[in-house]
C-alpha positions as a LaTeX table, in Angstrom:
\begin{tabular}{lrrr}
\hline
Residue & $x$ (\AA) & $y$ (\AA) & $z$ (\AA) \\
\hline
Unk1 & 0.00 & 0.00 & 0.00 \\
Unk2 & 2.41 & 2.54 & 0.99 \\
Unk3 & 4.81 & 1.96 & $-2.40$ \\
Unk4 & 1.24 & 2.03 & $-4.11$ \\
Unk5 & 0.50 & 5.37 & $-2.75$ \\
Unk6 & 3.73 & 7.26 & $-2.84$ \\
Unk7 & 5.99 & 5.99 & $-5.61$ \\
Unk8 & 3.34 & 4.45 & $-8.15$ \\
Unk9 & 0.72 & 6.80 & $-8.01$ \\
Unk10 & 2.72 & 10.15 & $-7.80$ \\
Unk11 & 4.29 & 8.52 & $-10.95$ \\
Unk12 & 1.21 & 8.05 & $-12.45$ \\
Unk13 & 0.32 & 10.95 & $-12.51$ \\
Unk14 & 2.43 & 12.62 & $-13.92$ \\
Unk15 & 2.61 & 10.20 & $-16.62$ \\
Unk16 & $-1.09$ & 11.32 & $-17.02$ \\
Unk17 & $-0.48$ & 15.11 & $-16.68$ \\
Unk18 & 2.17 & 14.53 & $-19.67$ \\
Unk19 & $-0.34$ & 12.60 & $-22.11$ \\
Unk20 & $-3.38$ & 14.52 & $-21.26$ \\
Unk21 & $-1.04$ & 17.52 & $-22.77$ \\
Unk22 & $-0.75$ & 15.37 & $-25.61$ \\
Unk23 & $-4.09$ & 14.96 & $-26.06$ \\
Unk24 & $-5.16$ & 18.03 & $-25.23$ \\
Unk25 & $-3.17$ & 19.94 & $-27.80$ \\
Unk26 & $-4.33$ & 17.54 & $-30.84$ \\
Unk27 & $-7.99$ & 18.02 & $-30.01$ \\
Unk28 & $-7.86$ & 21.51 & $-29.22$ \\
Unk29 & $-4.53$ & 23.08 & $-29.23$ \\
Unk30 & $-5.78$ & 24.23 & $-25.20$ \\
Unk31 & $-7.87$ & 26.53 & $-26.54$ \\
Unk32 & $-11.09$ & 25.03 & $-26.29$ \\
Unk33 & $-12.73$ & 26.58 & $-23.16$ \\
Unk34 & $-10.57$ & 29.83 & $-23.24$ \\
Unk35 & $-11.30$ & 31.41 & $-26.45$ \\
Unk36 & $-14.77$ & 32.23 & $-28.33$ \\
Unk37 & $-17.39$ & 34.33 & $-28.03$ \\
Unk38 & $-18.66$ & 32.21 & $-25.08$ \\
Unk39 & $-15.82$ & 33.93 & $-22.66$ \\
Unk40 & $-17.19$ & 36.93 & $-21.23$ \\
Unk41 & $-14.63$ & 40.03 & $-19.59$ \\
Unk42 & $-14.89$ & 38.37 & $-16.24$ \\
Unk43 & $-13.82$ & 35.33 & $-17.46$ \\
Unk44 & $-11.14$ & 37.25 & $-19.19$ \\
Unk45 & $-10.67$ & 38.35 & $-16.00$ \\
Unk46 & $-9.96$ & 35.31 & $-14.17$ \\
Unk47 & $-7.38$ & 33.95 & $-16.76$ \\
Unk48 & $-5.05$ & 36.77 & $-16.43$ \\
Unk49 & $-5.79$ & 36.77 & $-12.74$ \\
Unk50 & $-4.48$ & 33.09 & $-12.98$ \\
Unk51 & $-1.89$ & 33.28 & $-15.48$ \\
Unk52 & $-0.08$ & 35.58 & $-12.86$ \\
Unk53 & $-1.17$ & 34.21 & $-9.53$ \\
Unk54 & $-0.47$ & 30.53 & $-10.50$ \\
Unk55 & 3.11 & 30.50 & $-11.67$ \\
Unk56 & 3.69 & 32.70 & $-8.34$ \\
Unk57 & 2.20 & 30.40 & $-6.51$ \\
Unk58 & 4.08 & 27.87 & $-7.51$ \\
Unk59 & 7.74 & 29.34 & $-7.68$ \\
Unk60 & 6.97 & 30.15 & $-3.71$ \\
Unk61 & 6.86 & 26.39 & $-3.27$ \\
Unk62 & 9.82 & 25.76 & $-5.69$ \\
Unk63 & 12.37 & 28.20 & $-3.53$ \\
Unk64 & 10.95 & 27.08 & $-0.44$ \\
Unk65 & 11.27 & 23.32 & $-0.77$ \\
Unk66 & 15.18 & 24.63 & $-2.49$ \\
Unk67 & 16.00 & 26.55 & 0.34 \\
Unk68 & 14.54 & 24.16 & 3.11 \\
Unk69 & 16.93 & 22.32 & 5.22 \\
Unk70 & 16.19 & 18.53 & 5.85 \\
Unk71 & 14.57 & 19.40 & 8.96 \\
Unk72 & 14.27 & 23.38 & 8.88 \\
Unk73 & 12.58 & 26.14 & 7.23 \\
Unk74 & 14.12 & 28.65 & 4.66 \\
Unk75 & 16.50 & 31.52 & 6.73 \\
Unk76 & 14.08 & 34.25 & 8.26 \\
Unk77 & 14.46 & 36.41 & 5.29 \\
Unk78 & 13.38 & 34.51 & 2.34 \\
Unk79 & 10.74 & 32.82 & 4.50 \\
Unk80 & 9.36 & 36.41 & 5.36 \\
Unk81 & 9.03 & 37.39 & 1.77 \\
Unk82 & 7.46 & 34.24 & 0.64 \\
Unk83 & 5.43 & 34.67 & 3.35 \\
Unk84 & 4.15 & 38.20 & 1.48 \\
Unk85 & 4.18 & 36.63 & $-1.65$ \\
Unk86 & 1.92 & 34.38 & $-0.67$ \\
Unk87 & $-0.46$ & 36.66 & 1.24 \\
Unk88 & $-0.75$ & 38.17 & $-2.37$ \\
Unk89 & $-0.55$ & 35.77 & $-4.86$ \\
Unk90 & $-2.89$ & 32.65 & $-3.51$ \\
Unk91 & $-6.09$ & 35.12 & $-3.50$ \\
Unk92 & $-5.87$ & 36.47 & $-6.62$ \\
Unk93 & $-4.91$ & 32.81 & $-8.03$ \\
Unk94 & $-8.24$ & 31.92 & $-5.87$ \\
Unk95 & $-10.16$ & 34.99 & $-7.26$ \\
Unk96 & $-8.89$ & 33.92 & $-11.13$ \\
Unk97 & $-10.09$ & 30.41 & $-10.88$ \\
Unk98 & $-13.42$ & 30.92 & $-9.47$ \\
Unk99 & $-14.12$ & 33.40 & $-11.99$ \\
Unk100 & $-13.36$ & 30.84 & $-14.54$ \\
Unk101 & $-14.97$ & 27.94 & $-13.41$ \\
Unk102 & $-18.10$ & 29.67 & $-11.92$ \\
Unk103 & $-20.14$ & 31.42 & $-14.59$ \\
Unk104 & $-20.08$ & 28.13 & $-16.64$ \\
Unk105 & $-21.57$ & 26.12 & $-13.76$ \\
Unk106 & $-24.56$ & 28.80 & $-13.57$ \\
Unk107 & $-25.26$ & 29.70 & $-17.13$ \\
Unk108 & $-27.23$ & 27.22 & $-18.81$ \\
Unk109 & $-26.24$ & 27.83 & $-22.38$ \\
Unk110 & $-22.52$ & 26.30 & $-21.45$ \\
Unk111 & $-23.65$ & 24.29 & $-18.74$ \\
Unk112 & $-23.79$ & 21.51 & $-21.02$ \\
Unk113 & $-19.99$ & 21.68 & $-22.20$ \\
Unk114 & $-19.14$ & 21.44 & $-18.35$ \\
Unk115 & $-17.61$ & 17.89 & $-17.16$ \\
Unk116 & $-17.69$ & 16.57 & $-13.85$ \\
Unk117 & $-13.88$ & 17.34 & $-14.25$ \\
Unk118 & $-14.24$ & 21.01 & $-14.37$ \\
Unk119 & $-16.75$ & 20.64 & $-11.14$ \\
Unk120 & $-14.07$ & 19.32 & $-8.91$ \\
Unk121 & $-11.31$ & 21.75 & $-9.97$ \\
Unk122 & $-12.15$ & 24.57 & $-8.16$ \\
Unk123 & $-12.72$ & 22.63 & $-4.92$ \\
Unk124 & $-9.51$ & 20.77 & $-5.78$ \\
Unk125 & $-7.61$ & 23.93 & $-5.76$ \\
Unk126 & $-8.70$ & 25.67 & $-3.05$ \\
Unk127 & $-8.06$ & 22.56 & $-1.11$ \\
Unk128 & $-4.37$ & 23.15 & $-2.20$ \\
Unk129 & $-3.98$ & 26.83 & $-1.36$ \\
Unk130 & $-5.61$ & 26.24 & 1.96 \\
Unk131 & $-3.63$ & 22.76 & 2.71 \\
Unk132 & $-0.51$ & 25.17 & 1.77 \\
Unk133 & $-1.16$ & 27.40 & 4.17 \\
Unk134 & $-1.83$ & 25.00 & 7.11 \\
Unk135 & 1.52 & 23.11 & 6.58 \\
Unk136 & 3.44 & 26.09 & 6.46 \\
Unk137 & 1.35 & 27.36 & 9.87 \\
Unk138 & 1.66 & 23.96 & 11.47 \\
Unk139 & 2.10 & 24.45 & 15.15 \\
Unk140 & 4.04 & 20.72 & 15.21 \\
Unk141 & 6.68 & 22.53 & 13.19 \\
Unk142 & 8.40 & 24.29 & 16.38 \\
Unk143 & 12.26 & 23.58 & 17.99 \\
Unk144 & 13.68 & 23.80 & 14.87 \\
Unk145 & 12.21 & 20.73 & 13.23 \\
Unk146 & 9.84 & 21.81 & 10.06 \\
Unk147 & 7.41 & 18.86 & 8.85 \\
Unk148 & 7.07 & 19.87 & 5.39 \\
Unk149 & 10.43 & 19.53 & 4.85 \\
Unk150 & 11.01 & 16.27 & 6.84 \\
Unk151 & 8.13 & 14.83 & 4.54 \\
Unk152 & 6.90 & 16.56 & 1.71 \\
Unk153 & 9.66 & 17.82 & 0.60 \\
Unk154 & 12.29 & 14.98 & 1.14 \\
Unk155 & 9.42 & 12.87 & $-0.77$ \\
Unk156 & 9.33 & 15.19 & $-3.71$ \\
Unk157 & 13.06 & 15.25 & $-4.06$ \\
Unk158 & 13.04 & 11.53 & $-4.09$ \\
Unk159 & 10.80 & 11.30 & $-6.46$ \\
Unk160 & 12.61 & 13.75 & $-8.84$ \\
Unk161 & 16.06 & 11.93 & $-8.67$ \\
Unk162 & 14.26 & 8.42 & $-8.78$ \\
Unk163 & 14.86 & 7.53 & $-5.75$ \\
Unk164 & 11.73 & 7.49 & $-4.25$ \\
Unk165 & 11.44 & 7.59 & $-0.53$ \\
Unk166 & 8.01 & 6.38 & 0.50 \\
Unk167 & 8.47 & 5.97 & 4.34 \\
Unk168 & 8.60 & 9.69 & 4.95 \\
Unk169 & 5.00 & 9.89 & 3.79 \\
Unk170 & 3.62 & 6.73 & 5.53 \\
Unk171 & 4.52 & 7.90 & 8.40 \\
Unk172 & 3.72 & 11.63 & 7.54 \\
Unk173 & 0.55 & 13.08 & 9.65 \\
Unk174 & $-2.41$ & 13.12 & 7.95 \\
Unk175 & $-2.35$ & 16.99 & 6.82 \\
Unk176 & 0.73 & 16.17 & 5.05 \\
Unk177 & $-0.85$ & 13.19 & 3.59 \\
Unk178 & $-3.90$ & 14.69 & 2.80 \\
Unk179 & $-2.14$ & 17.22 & 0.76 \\
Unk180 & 0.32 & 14.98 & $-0.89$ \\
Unk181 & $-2.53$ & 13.39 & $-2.47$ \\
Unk182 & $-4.58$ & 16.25 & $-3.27$ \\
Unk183 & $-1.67$ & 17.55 & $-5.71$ \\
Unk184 & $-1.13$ & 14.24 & $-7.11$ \\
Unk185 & $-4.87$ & 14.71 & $-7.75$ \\
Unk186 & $-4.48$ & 18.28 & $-9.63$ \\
Unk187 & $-1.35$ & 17.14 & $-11.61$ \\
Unk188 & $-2.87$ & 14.01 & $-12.98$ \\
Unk189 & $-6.54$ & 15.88 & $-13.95$ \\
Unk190 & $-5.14$ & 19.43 & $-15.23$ \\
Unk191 & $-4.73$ & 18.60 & $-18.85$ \\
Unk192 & $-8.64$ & 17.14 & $-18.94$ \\
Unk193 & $-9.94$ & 20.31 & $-17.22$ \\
Unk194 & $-11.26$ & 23.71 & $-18.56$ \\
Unk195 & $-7.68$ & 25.07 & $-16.90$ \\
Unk196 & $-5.69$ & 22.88 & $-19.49$ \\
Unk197 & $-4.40$ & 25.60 & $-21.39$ \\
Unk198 & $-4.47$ & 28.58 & $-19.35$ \\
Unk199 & $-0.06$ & 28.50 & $-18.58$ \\
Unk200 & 0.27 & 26.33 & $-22.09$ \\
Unk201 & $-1.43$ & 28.64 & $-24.92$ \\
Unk202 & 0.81 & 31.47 & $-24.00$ \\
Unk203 & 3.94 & 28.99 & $-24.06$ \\
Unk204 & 2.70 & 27.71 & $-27.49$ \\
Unk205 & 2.36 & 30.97 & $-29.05$ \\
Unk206 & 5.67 & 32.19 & $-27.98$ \\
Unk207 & 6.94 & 28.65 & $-29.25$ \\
Unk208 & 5.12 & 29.39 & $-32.88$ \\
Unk209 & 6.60 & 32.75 & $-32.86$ \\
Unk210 & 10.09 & 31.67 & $-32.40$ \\
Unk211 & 9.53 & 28.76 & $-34.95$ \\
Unk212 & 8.42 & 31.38 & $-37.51$ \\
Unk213 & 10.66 & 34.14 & $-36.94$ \\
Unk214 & 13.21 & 33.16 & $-39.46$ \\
Unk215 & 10.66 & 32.77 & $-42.43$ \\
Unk216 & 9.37 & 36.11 & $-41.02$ \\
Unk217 & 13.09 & 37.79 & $-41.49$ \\
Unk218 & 14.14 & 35.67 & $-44.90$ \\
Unk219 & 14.97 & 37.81 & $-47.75$ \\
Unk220 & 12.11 & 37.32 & $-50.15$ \\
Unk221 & 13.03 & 36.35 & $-53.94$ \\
\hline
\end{tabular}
C-alpha cells in the first residue's frame, strides 16, 4: 500500500499530466474553453488573474522546498518574503479560478460543455492553497524541526532523482498526507480540465513565434 501510494501513483500521474497535454493539444490546441465568443470580460478576467497568480504560486513552493533544510525552514528572510508573496498571490490565483470555473456552472447555455472534471477543480484547488497554508502554519513545526520539509519535501526530491522515498509519507501526519494526495490529484486531472491551457497557450504561441521568426526575417526572392 504505501509503495502504491507514494511511488506508483505520484508517478502516475504525472505520466497522465504529460499525455493529457498530448491529447489536449491535438484536439484543441488548449484553446477550447478559453477562447470564443462564449468567454465573457470576467472570465477574461480570471485567466489573467491566474496566469499571474499561478506560476507565483508555484515558484513560492519551488524556492521554499530549495531553500529548506532537511529538517528546517528557509532563513528568516526569504521565509518572510514568501510569506508576502503568498499573502498576495494565492487570492488572486483563488479569485482567477473561481471566476473561470463559476459562470459556466450557472449559465445554462454552457452548462452543457461542463464535465464533472471542471466541477471538482475549483474545490480541488482551493483545497491546495488552503492545505498550503496550514503546513506552512503547522504548530508541530516548532524547535527547529519543520514537517514539510522532513516529509513533503524529502518525498518530492526523491521522487525527482528516482529515488523514491516512501516511508517519509507513511509515516507523515495526515495533513501532510492529505495534501500529498490532493496535488497528485491536480497534476494528474489538469490537462482534462477547462484550466488545461491557461499557462500552455501562452507557451505555445511564444513557441510558434520563435519557430516562424526566421521565415518572417528571410529575404524574399
Amino acid at each position: 500500500m504505501m509503495i502504491a501510494l507514494w511511488v506508483a501513483l505520484p508517478y502516475a500521474a504525472i505520466l497522465s499530466c504529460a499525455a493529457g497535454h498530448v491529447w489536449r493539444y491535438r484536439r484543441d490546441g488548449f484553446r477550447g474553453y478559453l477562447e470564443g465568443p462564449h468567454i465573457d470580460r470576467a472570465q477574461r478576467a480570471g485567466i489573467t488573474a491566474v496566469r499571474v497568480g499561478l506560476p507565483i504560486v508555484f515558484v513560492v513552493r519551488v524556492v521554499e522546498m530549495l531553500a529548506s533544510g532537511p529538517h528546517s525552514r528557509p532563513g528568516h528572510g526569504i521565509q518572510l518574503a514568501l510569506g508576502i508573496i503568498q499573502i498576495v498571490a494565492v487570492p488572486v490565483t483563488i479569485a482567477g479560478v473561481a471566476l473561470i470555473l463559476i459562470p459556466p456552472l450557472i449559465s445554462a447555455d454552457v452548462r452543457q460543455r461542463v464535465t464533472p472534471l471542471d466541477r471538482i477543480t475549483l474545490p480541488l484547488l482551493a483545497a491546495a492553497l488552503m492545505s498550503a497554508v496550514l503546513v506552512t502554519f503547522d504548530g508541530g513545526s516548532t524547535d527547529g524541526r519543520y514537517r514539510t520539509a522532513e516529509t513533503l519535501f524529502t518525498w518530492a526530491r526523491s521522487l525527482i532523482a528516482l529515488h523514491p522515498e516512501p516511508a517519509v509519507m507513511d509515516h507523515a501526519p495526515i495533513l501532510y498526507q492529505a495534501r500529498g494526495l490532493i496535488v497528485m490529484l491536480i497534476i494528474a486531472v489538469w490537462p482534462y480540465t477547462r484550466l488545461a491551457g491557461i499557462l500552455t497557450v501562452p507557451v505555445v504561441r511564444v513557441l510558434r513565434q520563435v519557430a516562424a521568426a526566421p521565415y518572417r526575417s528571410a529575404p524574399t526572392v
